[in-house]
Amino acid sequence: MTRDDLEIALVAVRWAGAMAVLGLGVLWLLRRNSLRWLAAALAVLAVSIVAAGVFGTARAMFYSSHDYGVTLRVLVVSILVAAVAATIAGTVLARSSESVRQEARRFGESGSFTAPGRRGHAELDHLVTELERTSARLAESREREAALEQSRRELIAWVSHDLRTPLAGMRAMTEALEDGMADDPARYHRQIGSEVERMVRMVDDLFELSRVQSGALKLSIEHLSLGDLVSETIASADPVARARGVRLGGAVEHGLQVSGDPAELARVLGNLVMNAIRHTPSDGEVTVVGRAVDDGVEVAVHDGCGGIDEADMERVFDVAWQASPARRTGVEGTEAVFGSGAGLGLAIVKGIVEAHDGRVEVRNEAAGCRFLVRLP
């Protein structure tokens, strides 16, 4: 590089640098203004920096007055054209931004975001996409909240009904005992004890459900024999099945092991089996089958309930969901063994299974339903 080249470069740097500092100061002052003016100022700044470098160099090179004037007019026209073009581009950008802003305001008022018809630049498109995703997540959250609120109301209604019925019966029986009107006091005492046991089970279910939903359920994981777990469940439920006239049986592949909390998994199988017995008519059959699958073990409980309406399939494991009255063919004493009959048993099953990193589902079959529990 020659000495003249170096001097020209230094002159250009001084003039362009001075214009850059001045322009950045102006941009800082305009930082809170509309994008329209910011875009215009940025474009003018870029052209002005080039113009300042050319202007300073032209002066240093001692152009003739005519050439110097031509250069100056070209630079001024270039700056004006750049300002106009930048203003137009800034206006387009501002309009795109305004459409997004209006939809965002409506989003805040209605909770639902609709992408504006006018598509903006990449950054605005990304912002629109994120707002759409946020709107979808909020809609899902509102649906879950509404479902939980509905479930809570149904739970209160059903539990209140199920508590009112035994309390009314016990009041009538105690009044009869007090008035000496009971022809068989021993039977009345047994019935009162049965109703008390039913309410105790209901309170236990509510407590268990609260532990599951609040995350306070603590598991004591052990290696268990699935065959022993199924055998114990069948042995406990067999007297109720016999009283109902339901055949109860099961089969488990030899040597299957599962890791889990013994008491909680026993509750899962107990609730499923007693639910199956409760909804299976006399002379029906309930079977429990355990087998190995690719991702763990699977326990299937088959019943003869006649099936569940497709409209109710998604609600089977909801809190306080109960079958239609036509399917509630419960046996006296059934609730006292494994469930309260208040629509909490299957919700508890789902919570315990998911706490074991498993999943539970229900399917309709020709004669009834099949509840599937998969555990890792």
mmCIF file of C-alpha atoms in Angstrom:
data_model
loop_
_atom_site.group_PDB
_atom_site.id
_atom_site.type_symbol
_atom_site.label_atom_id
_atom_site.label_comp_id
_atom_site.label_asym_id
_atom_site.label_seq_id
_atom_site.Cartn_x
_atom_site.Cartn_y
_atom_site.Cartn_z
ATOM 1 C CA MET A 1 0.000 0.000 0.000
ATOM 2 C CA THR A 2 1.395 3.406 -1.036
ATOM 3 C CA ARG A 3 1.577 6.479 1.155
ATOM 4 C CA ASP A 4 -1.262 8.109 -0.821
ATOM 5 C CA ASP A 5 -3.487 5.036 -0.356
ATOM 6 C CA LEU A 6 -2.875 5.092 3.367
ATOM 7 C CA GLU A 7 -3.710 8.792 3.618
ATOM 8 C CA ILE A 8 -6.940 8.300 1.640
ATOM 9 C CA ALA A 9 -7.918 5.391 3.897
ATOM 10 C CA LEU A 10 -7.280 7.424 7.024
ATOM 11 C CA VAL A 11 -9.352 10.319 5.717
ATOM 12 C CA ALA A 12 -12.231 7.983 4.869
ATOM 13 C CA VAL A 13 -12.030 6.360 8.301
ATOM 14 C CA ARG A 14 -12.138 9.742 10.061
ATOM 15 C CA TRP A 15 -15.129 11.038 8.166
ATOM 16 C CA ALA A 16 -17.013 7.722 8.143
ATOM 17 C CA GLY A 17 -16.200 7.113 11.815
ATOM 18 C CA ALA A 18 -17.421 10.553 12.817
ATOM 19 C CA MET A 19 -20.681 10.007 10.902
ATOM 20 C CA ALA A 20 -21.081 6.529 12.476
ATOM 21 C CA VAL A 21 -20.746 7.958 15.997
ATOM 22 C CA LEU A 22 -23.216 10.727 15.200
ATOM 23 C CA GLY A 23 -25.661 8.305 13.586
ATOM 24 C CA LEU A 24 -25.515 5.817 16.461
ATOM 25 C CA GLY A 25 -26.305 8.678 18.831
ATOM 26 C CA VAL A 26 -29.351 9.562 16.745
ATOM 27 C CA LEU A 27 -30.463 5.910 16.676
ATOM 28 C CA TRP A 28 -30.127 5.755 20.457
ATOM 29 C CA LEU A 29 -32.372 8.817 20.778
ATOM 30 C CA LEU A 30 -34.919 7.191 18.421
ATOM 31 C CA ARG A 31 -34.773 3.772 20.114
ATOM 32 C CA ARG A 32 -38.322 4.048 21.505
ATOM 33 C CA ASN A 33 -39.890 5.331 18.278
ATOM 34 C CA SER A 34 -41.763 3.393 15.639
ATOM 35 C CA LEU A 35 -40.015 0.731 13.608
ATOM 36 C CA ARG A 36 -40.840 2.851 10.535
ATOM 37 C CA TRP A 37 -38.506 5.633 11.662
ATOM 38 C CA LEU A 38 -35.898 3.313 13.081
ATOM 39 C CA ALA A 39 -35.632 1.449 9.768
ATOM 40 C CA ALA A 40 -35.419 4.740 7.851
ATOM 41 C CA ALA A 41 -32.781 6.143 10.215
ATOM 42 C CA LEU A 42 -30.733 2.953 9.986
ATOM 43 C CA ALA A 43 -30.731 3.021 6.178
ATOM 44 C CA VAL A 44 -29.891 6.726 6.079
ATOM 45 C CA LEU A 45 -27.088 6.116 8.571
ATOM 46 C CA ALA A 46 -25.580 3.382 6.419
ATOM 47 C CA VAL A 47 -25.667 5.552 3.302
ATOM 48 C CA SER A 48 -24.476 8.613 5.235
ATOM 49 C CA ILE A 49 -21.423 6.755 6.501
ATOM 50 C CA VAL A 50 -20.485 5.882 2.929
ATOM 51 C CA ALA A 51 -21.276 9.428 1.800
ATOM 52 C CA ALA A 52 -19.170 10.943 4.588
ATOM 53 C CA GLY A 53 -16.214 8.791 3.582
ATOM 54 C CA VAL A 54 -16.598 9.772 -0.072
ATOM 55 C CA PHE A 55 -17.141 13.444 0.836
ATOM 56 C CA GLY A 56 -14.040 13.601 3.032
ATOM 57 C CA THR A 57 -11.941 11.820 0.435
ATOM 58 C CA ALA A 58 -13.178 14.134 -2.308
ATOM 59 C CA ARG A 59 -12.116 17.157 -0.313
ATOM 60 C CA ALA A 60 -8.704 15.670 0.381
ATOM 61 C CA MET A 61 -8.165 14.885 -3.290
ATOM 62 C CA PHE A 62 -8.713 18.511 -4.345
ATOM 63 C CA TYR A 63 -11.415 17.895 -6.926
ATOM 64 C CA SER A 64 -12.342 20.758 -9.155
ATOM 65 C CA SER A 65 -15.291 22.842 -8.068
ATOM 66 C CA HIS A 66 -17.456 21.246 -10.753
ATOM 67 C CA ASP A 67 -16.459 17.680 -9.876
ATOM 68 C CA TYR A 68 -16.784 18.423 -6.196
ATOM 69 C CA GLY A 69 -20.302 19.807 -6.698
ATOM 70 C CA VAL A 70 -21.332 16.788 -8.785
ATOM 71 C CA THR A 71 -20.047 14.435 -6.119
ATOM 72 C CA LEU A 72 -21.882 16.358 -3.418
ATOM 73 C CA ARG A 73 -25.164 16.339 -5.351
ATOM 74 C CA VAL A 74 -24.857 12.617 -6.029
ATOM 75 C CA LEU A 75 -24.317 11.958 -2.352
ATOM 76 C CA VAL A 76 -27.296 14.101 -1.325
ATOM 77 C CA VAL A 77 -29.581 12.409 -3.863
ATOM 78 C CA SER A 78 -28.362 8.986 -2.732
ATOM 79 C CA ILE A 79 -29.148 9.846 0.877
ATOM 80 C CA LEU A 80 -32.646 11.081 -0.054
ATOM 81 C CA VAL A 81 -33.397 7.980 -2.150
ATOM 82 C CA ALA A 82 -32.166 5.759 0.674
ATOM 83 C CA ALA A 83 -34.369 7.625 3.157
ATOM 84 C CA VAL A 84 -37.470 7.215 0.954
ATOM 85 C CA ALA A 85 -36.795 3.523 0.294
ATOM 86 C CA ALA A 86 -36.089 2.893 3.973
ATOM 87 C CA THR A 87 -39.265 4.715 5.004
ATOM 88 C CA ILE A 88 -41.333 2.546 2.666
ATOM 89 C CA ALA A 89 -39.660 -0.626 3.979
ATOM 90 C CA GLY A 90 -40.114 0.583 7.562
ATOM 91 C CA THR A 91 -43.797 1.272 6.896
ATOM 92 C CA VAL A 92 -44.312 -2.294 5.669
ATOM 93 C CA LEU A 93 -42.498 -3.625 8.722
ATOM 94 C CA ALA A 94 -44.512 -1.392 11.041
ATOM 95 C CA ARG A 95 -47.799 -2.568 9.501
ATOM 96 C CA SER A 96 -46.809 -6.192 9.980
ATOM 97 C CA SER A 97 -45.851 -5.431 13.548
ATOM 98 C CA GLU A 98 -49.137 -3.574 14.110
ATOM 99 C CA SER A 99 -51.209 -6.542 12.888
ATOM 100 C CA VAL A 100 -49.345 -8.844 15.277
ATOM 101 C CA ARG A 101 -49.816 -6.312 18.089
ATOM 102 C CA GLN A 102 -53.565 -6.130 17.489
ATOM 103 C CA GLU A 103 -53.899 -9.915 17.513
ATOM 104 C CA ALA A 104 -51.787 -10.054 20.680
ATOM 105 C CA ARG A 105 -54.167 -7.534 22.301
ATOM 106 C CA ARG A 106 -57.153 -9.667 21.314
ATOM 107 C CA PHE A 107 -55.245 -12.672 22.634
ATOM 108 C CA GLY A 108 -54.996 -10.988 26.012
ATOM 109 C CA GLU A 109 -58.711 -10.153 25.994
ATOM 110 C CA SER A 110 -60.154 -13.404 24.658
ATOM 111 C CA GLY A 111 -57.382 -15.892 25.433
ATOM 112 C CA SER A 112 -57.352 -17.117 21.827
ATOM 113 C CA PHE A 113 -54.764 -16.086 19.232
ATOM 114 C CA THR A 114 -55.385 -16.068 15.476
ATOM 115 C CA ALA A 115 -52.479 -15.569 13.130
ATOM 116 C CA PRO A 116 -52.870 -12.311 11.147
ATOM 117 C CA GLY A 117 -53.548 -12.623 7.438
ATOM 118 C CA ARG A 118 -50.585 -10.379 6.645
ATOM 119 C CA ARG A 119 -47.387 -12.359 6.977
ATOM 120 C CA GLY A 120 -44.401 -10.440 8.306
ATOM 121 C CA HIS A 121 -40.676 -10.960 8.322
ATOM 122 C CA ALA A 122 -39.037 -14.094 9.667
ATOM 123 C CA GLU A 123 -38.755 -12.762 13.218
ATOM 124 C CA LEU A 124 -42.429 -11.724 13.249
ATOM 125 C CA ASP A 125 -43.417 -15.080 11.784
ATOM 126 C CA HIS A 126 -41.502 -16.806 14.563
ATOM 127 C CA LEU A 127 -43.274 -14.599 17.105
ATOM 128 C CA VAL A 128 -46.663 -15.450 15.566
ATOM 129 C CA THR A 129 -45.814 -19.158 15.693
ATOM 130 C CA GLU A 130 -44.876 -18.937 19.375
ATOM 131 C CA LEU A 131 -48.080 -17.029 20.159
ATOM 132 C CA GLU A 132 -50.108 -19.712 18.367
ATOM 133 C CA ARG A 133 -48.396 -22.420 20.415
ATOM 134 C CA THR A 134 -48.988 -20.460 23.612
ATOM 135 C CA SER A 135 -52.645 -20.046 22.674
ATOM 136 C CA ALA A 136 -52.976 -23.789 22.063
ATOM 137 C CA ARG A 137 -51.324 -24.577 25.408
ATOM 138 C CA LEU A 138 -53.609 -22.132 27.197
ATOM 139 C CA ALA A 139 -56.654 -23.694 25.526
ATOM 140 C CA GLU A 140 -55.528 -27.145 26.661
ATOM 141 C CA SER A 141 -54.926 -25.798 30.166
ATOM 142 C CA ARG A 142 -58.410 -24.284 30.275
ATOM 143 C CA GLU A 143 -59.930 -27.556 29.110
ATOM 144 C CA ARG A 144 -58.041 -29.469 31.799
ATOM 145 C CA GLU A 145 -59.070 -26.924 34.419
ATOM 146 C CA ALA A 146 -62.710 -27.168 33.331
ATOM 147 C CA ALA A 147 -62.533 -30.972 33.413
ATOM 148 C CA LEU A 148 -60.962 -30.913 36.883
ATOM 149 C CA GLU A 149 -63.610 -28.495 38.128
ATOM 150 C CA GLN A 150 -66.364 -30.672 36.694
ATOM 151 C CA SER A 151 -64.742 -33.738 38.228
ATOM 152 C CA ARG A 152 -64.491 -31.965 41.595
ATOM 153 C CA ARG A 153 -68.177 -31.048 41.502
ATOM 154 C CA GLU A 154 -69.176 -34.582 40.558
ATOM 155 C CA LEU A 155 -66.965 -35.965 43.324
ATOM 156 C CA ILE A 156 -68.586 -33.724 45.926
ATOM 157 C CA ALA A 157 -72.068 -34.592 44.660
ATOM 158 C CA TRP A 158 -71.483 -38.356 44.582
ATOM 159 C CA VAL A 159 -69.599 -38.529 47.860
ATOM 160 C CA SER A 160 -72.296 -36.434 49.520
ATOM 161 C CA HIS A 161 -74.930 -38.809 48.179
ATOM 162 C CA ASP A 162 -73.005 -41.896 49.213
ATOM 163 C CA LEU A 163 -72.480 -40.497 52.698
ATOM 164 C CA ARG A 164 -76.057 -39.328 53.070
ATOM 165 C CA THR A 165 -77.517 -42.734 52.283
ATOM 166 C CA PRO A 166 -75.712 -44.763 55.008
ATOM 167 C CA LEU A 167 -76.095 -41.928 57.508
ATOM 168 C CA ALA A 168 -79.843 -41.822 56.913
ATOM 169 C CA GLY A 169 -80.032 -45.598 57.297
ATOM 170 C CA MET A 170 -78.005 -45.574 60.516
ATOM 171 C CA ARG A 171 -80.151 -42.773 61.925
ATOM 172 C CA ALA A 172 -83.299 -44.753 61.229
ATOM 173 C CA MET A 173 -81.819 -47.916 62.753
ATOM 174 C CA THR A 174 -80.531 -46.127 65.879
ATOM 175 C CA GLU A 175 -83.915 -44.484 66.396
ATOM 176 C CA ALA A 176 -85.588 -47.875 66.053
ATOM 177 C CA LEU A 177 -83.148 -49.353 68.604
ATOM 178 C CA GLU A 178 -83.685 -46.450 70.999
ATOM 179 C CA ASP A 179 -87.474 -46.745 70.722
ATOM 180 C CA GLY A 180 -87.383 -50.520 71.128
ATOM 181 C CA MET A 181 -89.002 -50.969 67.735
ATOM 182 C CA ALA A 182 -86.243 -53.203 66.294
ATOM 183 C CA ASP A 183 -87.471 -56.788 66.019
ATOM 184 C CA ASP A 184 -83.913 -58.075 65.565
ATOM 185 C CA PRO A 185 -81.434 -55.735 67.359
ATOM 186 C CA ALA A 186 -78.463 -57.939 66.489
ATOM 187 C CA ARG A 187 -79.164 -57.577 62.768
ATOM 188 C CA TYR A 188 -79.486 -53.814 63.177
ATOM 189 C CA HIS A 189 -76.133 -53.677 64.939
ATOM 190 C CA ARG A 190 -74.511 -55.703 62.168
ATOM 191 C CA GLN A 191 -76.022 -53.436 59.536
ATOM 192 C CA ILE A 192 -74.802 -50.315 61.341
ATOM 193 C CA GLY A 193 -71.315 -51.833 61.521
ATOM 194 C CA SER A 194 -71.452 -52.579 57.790
ATOM 195 C CA GLU A 195 -72.436 -49.008 56.976
ATOM 196 C CA VAL A 196 -69.696 -47.639 59.220
ATOM 197 C CA GLU A 197 -67.174 -49.850 57.440
ATOM 198 C CA ARG A 198 -68.409 -48.571 54.102
ATOM 199 C CA MET A 199 -67.902 -44.965 55.149
ATOM 200 C CA VAL A 200 -64.456 -45.789 56.523
ATOM 201 C CA ARG A 201 -63.521 -47.267 53.169
ATOM 202 C CA MET A 202 -64.811 -44.156 51.423
ATOM 203 C CA VAL A 203 -62.694 -41.899 53.656
ATOM 204 C CA ASP A 204 -59.689 -44.173 53.053
ATOM 205 C CA ASP A 205 -60.219 -43.888 49.302
ATOM 206 C CA LEU A 206 -60.451 -40.111 49.513
ATOM 207 C CA PHE A 207 -57.222 -40.020 51.531
ATOM 208 C CA GLU A 208 -55.463 -42.339 49.082
ATOM 209 C CA LEU A 209 -56.666 -40.261 46.135
ATOM 210 C CA SER A 210 -55.408 -37.060 47.745
ATOM 211 C CA ARG A 211 -51.988 -38.674 48.271
ATOM 212 C CA VAL A 212 -51.850 -39.802 44.651
ATOM 213 C CA GLN A 213 -52.915 -36.464 43.163
ATOM 214 C CA SER A 214 -50.748 -34.339 45.446
ATOM 215 C CA GLY A 215 -47.616 -36.360 44.739
ATOM 216 C CA ALA A 216 -47.316 -37.401 48.387
ATOM 217 C CA LEU A 217 -47.524 -41.113 47.557
ATOM 218 C CA LYS A 218 -44.285 -42.748 48.722
ATOM 219 C CA LEU A 219 -43.487 -46.096 47.146
ATOM 220 C CA SER A 220 -41.452 -48.860 48.769
ATOM 221 C CA ILE A 221 -40.149 -50.635 45.692
ATOM 222 C CA GLU A 222 -39.524 -54.365 45.941
ATOM 223 C CA HIS A 223 -39.109 -57.249 43.506
ATOM 224 C CA LEU A 224 -42.399 -59.153 43.558
ATOM 225 C CA SER A 225 -43.715 -62.334 42.053
ATOM 226 C CA LEU A 226 -46.628 -61.356 39.814
ATOM 227 C CA GLY A 227 -48.131 -64.812 40.251
ATOM 228 C CA ASP A 228 -48.224 -64.456 44.044
ATOM 229 C CA LEU A 229 -49.742 -60.978 43.767
ATOM 230 C CA VAL A 230 -52.537 -62.202 41.484
ATOM 231 C CA SER A 231 -53.162 -65.300 43.616
ATOM 232 C CA GLU A 232 -53.558 -63.245 46.789
ATOM 233 C CA THR A 233 -55.946 -60.841 45.048
ATOM 234 C CA ILE A 234 -58.086 -63.685 43.731
ATOM 235 C CA ALA A 235 -58.154 -65.381 47.152
ATOM 236 C CA SER A 236 -59.302 -62.147 48.823
ATOM 237 C CA ALA A 237 -62.021 -61.455 46.269
ATOM 238 C CA ASP A 238 -63.265 -65.015 45.823
ATOM 239 C CA PRO A 239 -65.852 -64.920 48.673
ATOM 240 C CA VAL A 240 -67.491 -61.853 47.153
ATOM 241 C CA ALA A 241 -67.448 -63.441 43.683
ATOM 242 C CA ARG A 242 -69.093 -66.594 45.066
ATOM 243 C CA ALA A 243 -71.777 -64.541 46.796
ATOM 244 C CA ARG A 244 -72.465 -62.798 43.511
ATOM 245 C CA GLY A 245 -72.454 -66.051 41.541
ATOM 246 C CA VAL A 246 -69.442 -64.931 39.469
ATOM 247 C CA ARG A 247 -66.675 -67.301 38.477
ATOM 248 C CA LEU A 248 -63.252 -65.871 39.325
ATOM 249 C CA GLY A 249 -59.989 -67.256 37.992
ATOM 250 C CA GLY A 250 -56.590 -66.291 36.678
ATOM 251 C CA ALA A 251 -53.391 -67.382 35.043
ATOM 252 C CA VAL A 252 -49.892 -65.857 35.095
ATOM 253 C CA GLU A 253 -46.856 -66.877 33.086
ATOM 254 C CA HIS A 254 -44.357 -68.709 35.261
ATOM 255 C CA GLY A 255 -41.556 -66.726 36.855
ATOM 256 C CA LEU A 256 -42.801 -63.232 36.061
ATOM 257 C CA GLN A 257 -41.313 -60.573 38.352
ATOM 258 C CA VAL A 258 -42.355 -56.964 38.762
ATOM 259 C CA SER A 259 -40.789 -54.073 40.681
ATOM 260 C CA GLY A 260 -43.240 -52.069 42.757
ATOM 261 C CA ASP A 261 -44.825 -51.321 46.088
ATOM 262 C CA PRO A 262 -46.564 -54.521 47.290
ATOM 263 C CA ALA A 263 -49.428 -52.764 49.093
ATOM 264 C CA GLU A 264 -50.120 -50.289 46.304
ATOM 265 C CA LEU A 265 -50.009 -52.895 43.525
ATOM 266 C CA ALA A 266 -52.290 -55.127 45.597
ATOM 267 C CA ARG A 267 -54.688 -52.198 45.809
ATOM 268 C CA VAL A 268 -54.534 -51.748 42.032
ATOM 269 C CA LEU A 269 -55.393 -55.377 41.307
ATOM 270 C CA GLY A 270 -57.955 -55.459 44.117
ATOM 271 C CA ASN A 271 -59.782 -52.409 42.798
ATOM 272 C CA LEU A 272 -59.809 -53.760 39.248
ATOM 273 C CA VAL A 273 -61.008 -57.220 40.262
ATOM 274 C CA MET A 274 -63.730 -55.918 42.586
ATOM 275 C CA ASN A 275 -64.827 -53.439 39.929
ATOM 276 C CA ALA A 276 -65.097 -56.338 37.471
ATOM 277 C CA ILE A 277 -67.112 -58.445 39.937
ATOM 278 C CA ARG A 278 -69.387 -55.514 40.746
ATOM 279 C CA HIS A 279 -70.387 -55.097 37.086
ATOM 280 C CA THR A 280 -70.458 -58.753 36.002
ATOM 281 C CA PRO A 281 -73.888 -60.431 36.172
ATOM 282 C CA SER A 282 -74.510 -63.719 37.951
ATOM 283 C CA ASP A 283 -73.136 -66.768 36.157
ATOM 284 C CA GLY A 284 -70.592 -64.439 34.517
ATOM 285 C CA GLU A 285 -66.828 -64.802 34.664
ATOM 286 C CA VAL A 286 -63.921 -62.589 35.701
ATOM 287 C CA THR A 287 -60.389 -63.609 34.786
ATOM 288 C CA VAL A 288 -56.979 -62.132 35.563
ATOM 289 C CA VAL A 289 -54.171 -62.856 33.096
ATOM 290 C CA GLY A 290 -50.514 -61.875 33.506
ATOM 291 C CA ARG A 291 -47.930 -62.105 30.753
ATOM 292 C CA ALA A 292 -44.618 -60.674 29.635
ATOM 293 C CA VAL A 293 -44.570 -57.973 26.948
ATOM 294 C CA ASP A 294 -41.776 -56.164 25.149
ATOM 295 C CA ASP A 295 -41.551 -53.259 27.592
ATOM 296 C CA GLY A 296 -42.353 -55.077 30.855
ATOM 297 C CA VAL A 297 -45.293 -57.068 32.176
ATOM 298 C CA GLU A 298 -48.994 -56.800 31.483
ATOM 299 C CA VAL A 299 -51.921 -57.723 33.714
ATOM 300 C CA ALA A 300 -55.344 -57.940 32.075
ATOM 301 C CA VAL A 301 -58.629 -58.137 34.016
ATOM 302 C CA HIS A 302 -61.524 -59.415 31.885
ATOM 303 C CA ASP A 303 -65.135 -59.007 33.013
ATOM 304 C CA GLY A 304 -68.646 -59.546 31.669
ATOM 305 C CA CYS A 305 -70.057 -56.054 32.163
ATOM 306 C CA GLY A 306 -71.450 -55.846 28.652
ATOM 307 C CA GLY A 307 -69.128 -53.023 27.619
ATOM 308 C CA ILE A 308 -68.817 -49.314 28.209
ATOM 309 C CA ASP A 309 -70.375 -46.663 25.994
ATOM 310 C CA GLU A 310 -67.835 -45.159 23.630
ATOM 311 C CA ALA A 311 -68.773 -41.700 24.895
ATOM 312 C CA ASP A 312 -67.683 -42.745 28.407
ATOM 313 C CA MET A 313 -64.442 -44.496 27.492
ATOM 314 C CA GLU A 314 -62.303 -41.390 28.037
ATOM 315 C CA ARG A 315 -63.873 -40.787 31.472
ATOM 316 C CA VAL A 316 -63.486 -44.237 32.971
ATOM 317 C CA PHE A 317 -60.463 -43.248 35.056
ATOM 318 C CA ASP A 318 -61.739 -39.773 35.973
ATOM 319 C CA VAL A 319 -62.351 -38.927 39.614
ATOM 320 C CA ALA A 320 -65.948 -39.692 40.676
ATOM 321 C CA TRP A 321 -66.866 -41.314 37.366
ATOM 322 C CA GLN A 322 -69.383 -44.093 37.794
ATOM 323 C CA ALA A 323 -71.047 -46.463 35.407
ATOM 324 C CA SER A 324 -74.592 -45.885 34.280
ATOM 325 C CA PRO A 325 -77.269 -47.024 36.774
ATOM 326 C CA ALA A 326 -78.063 -50.040 34.607
ATOM 327 C CA ARG A 327 -74.531 -51.356 35.134
ATOM 328 C CA ARG A 328 -74.327 -50.750 38.904
ATOM 329 C CA THR A 329 -75.162 -54.258 39.979
ATOM 330 C CA GLY A 330 -73.136 -54.182 43.154
ATOM 331 C CA VAL A 331 -73.167 -56.850 45.846
ATOM 332 C CA GLU A 332 -73.660 -56.050 49.490
ATOM 333 C CA GLY A 333 -70.249 -56.005 51.093
ATOM 334 C CA THR A 334 -68.372 -55.473 47.846
ATOM 335 C CA GLU A 335 -67.484 -51.880 48.669
ATOM 336 C CA ALA A 336 -66.302 -52.877 52.102
ATOM 337 C CA VAL A 337 -63.614 -55.103 50.636
ATOM 338 C CA PHE A 338 -61.769 -52.976 48.112
ATOM 339 C CA GLY A 339 -63.698 -49.803 47.271
ATOM 340 C CA SER A 340 -66.185 -47.263 48.468
ATOM 341 C CA GLY A 341 -68.372 -47.349 45.385
ATOM 342 C CA ALA A 342 -68.013 -43.550 45.089
ATOM 343 C CA GLY A 343 -66.232 -43.616 41.747
ATOM 344 C CA LEU A 344 -62.751 -43.328 43.237
ATOM 345 C CA GLY A 345 -61.335 -46.826 42.721
ATOM 346 C CA LEU A 346 -60.335 -46.512 39.060
ATOM 347 C CA ALA A 347 -58.931 -43.005 39.574
ATOM 348 C CA ILE A 348 -56.760 -44.427 42.358
ATOM 349 C CA VAL A 349 -55.689 -47.277 40.064
ATOM 350 C CA LYS A 350 -54.548 -44.853 37.379
ATOM 351 C CA GLY A 351 -52.638 -42.693 39.868
ATOM 352 C CA ILE A 352 -50.803 -45.646 41.444
ATOM 353 C CA VAL A 353 -49.937 -47.226 38.083
ATOM 354 C CA GLU A 354 -48.565 -43.938 36.731
ATOM 355 C CA ALA A 355 -46.564 -43.494 39.951
ATOM 356 C CA HIS A 356 -44.900 -46.819 39.005
ATOM 357 C CA ASP A 357 -44.103 -45.391 35.519
ATOM 358 C CA GLY A 358 -46.734 -47.655 34.022
ATOM 359 C CA ARG A 359 -49.993 -47.085 32.187
ATOM 360 C CA VAL A 360 -53.538 -48.403 32.396
ATOM 361 C CA GLU A 361 -56.266 -48.525 29.750
ATOM 362 C CA VAL A 362 -59.624 -50.148 29.089
ATOM 363 C CA ARG A 363 -60.997 -51.798 25.974
ATOM 364 C CA ASN A 364 -64.393 -53.177 25.062
ATOM 365 C CA GLU A 365 -64.663 -56.850 24.176
ATOM 366 C CA ALA A 366 -67.467 -59.061 22.985
ATOM 367 C CA ALA A 367 -68.690 -59.997 26.470
ATOM 368 C CA GLY A 368 -67.472 -57.051 28.487
ATOM 369 C CA CYS A 369 -64.355 -55.023 29.192
ATOM 370 C CA ARG A 370 -60.660 -55.672 29.525
ATOM 371 C CA PHE A 371 -58.595 -53.469 31.830
ATOM 372 C CA LEU A 372 -54.881 -53.553 30.951
ATOM 373 C CA VAL A 373 -52.110 -52.593 33.373
ATOM 374 C CA ARG A 374 -48.580 -52.391 31.938
ATOM 375 C CA LEU A 375 -45.668 -52.029 34.289
ATOM 376 C CA PRO A 376 -41.979 -51.659 33.382
#
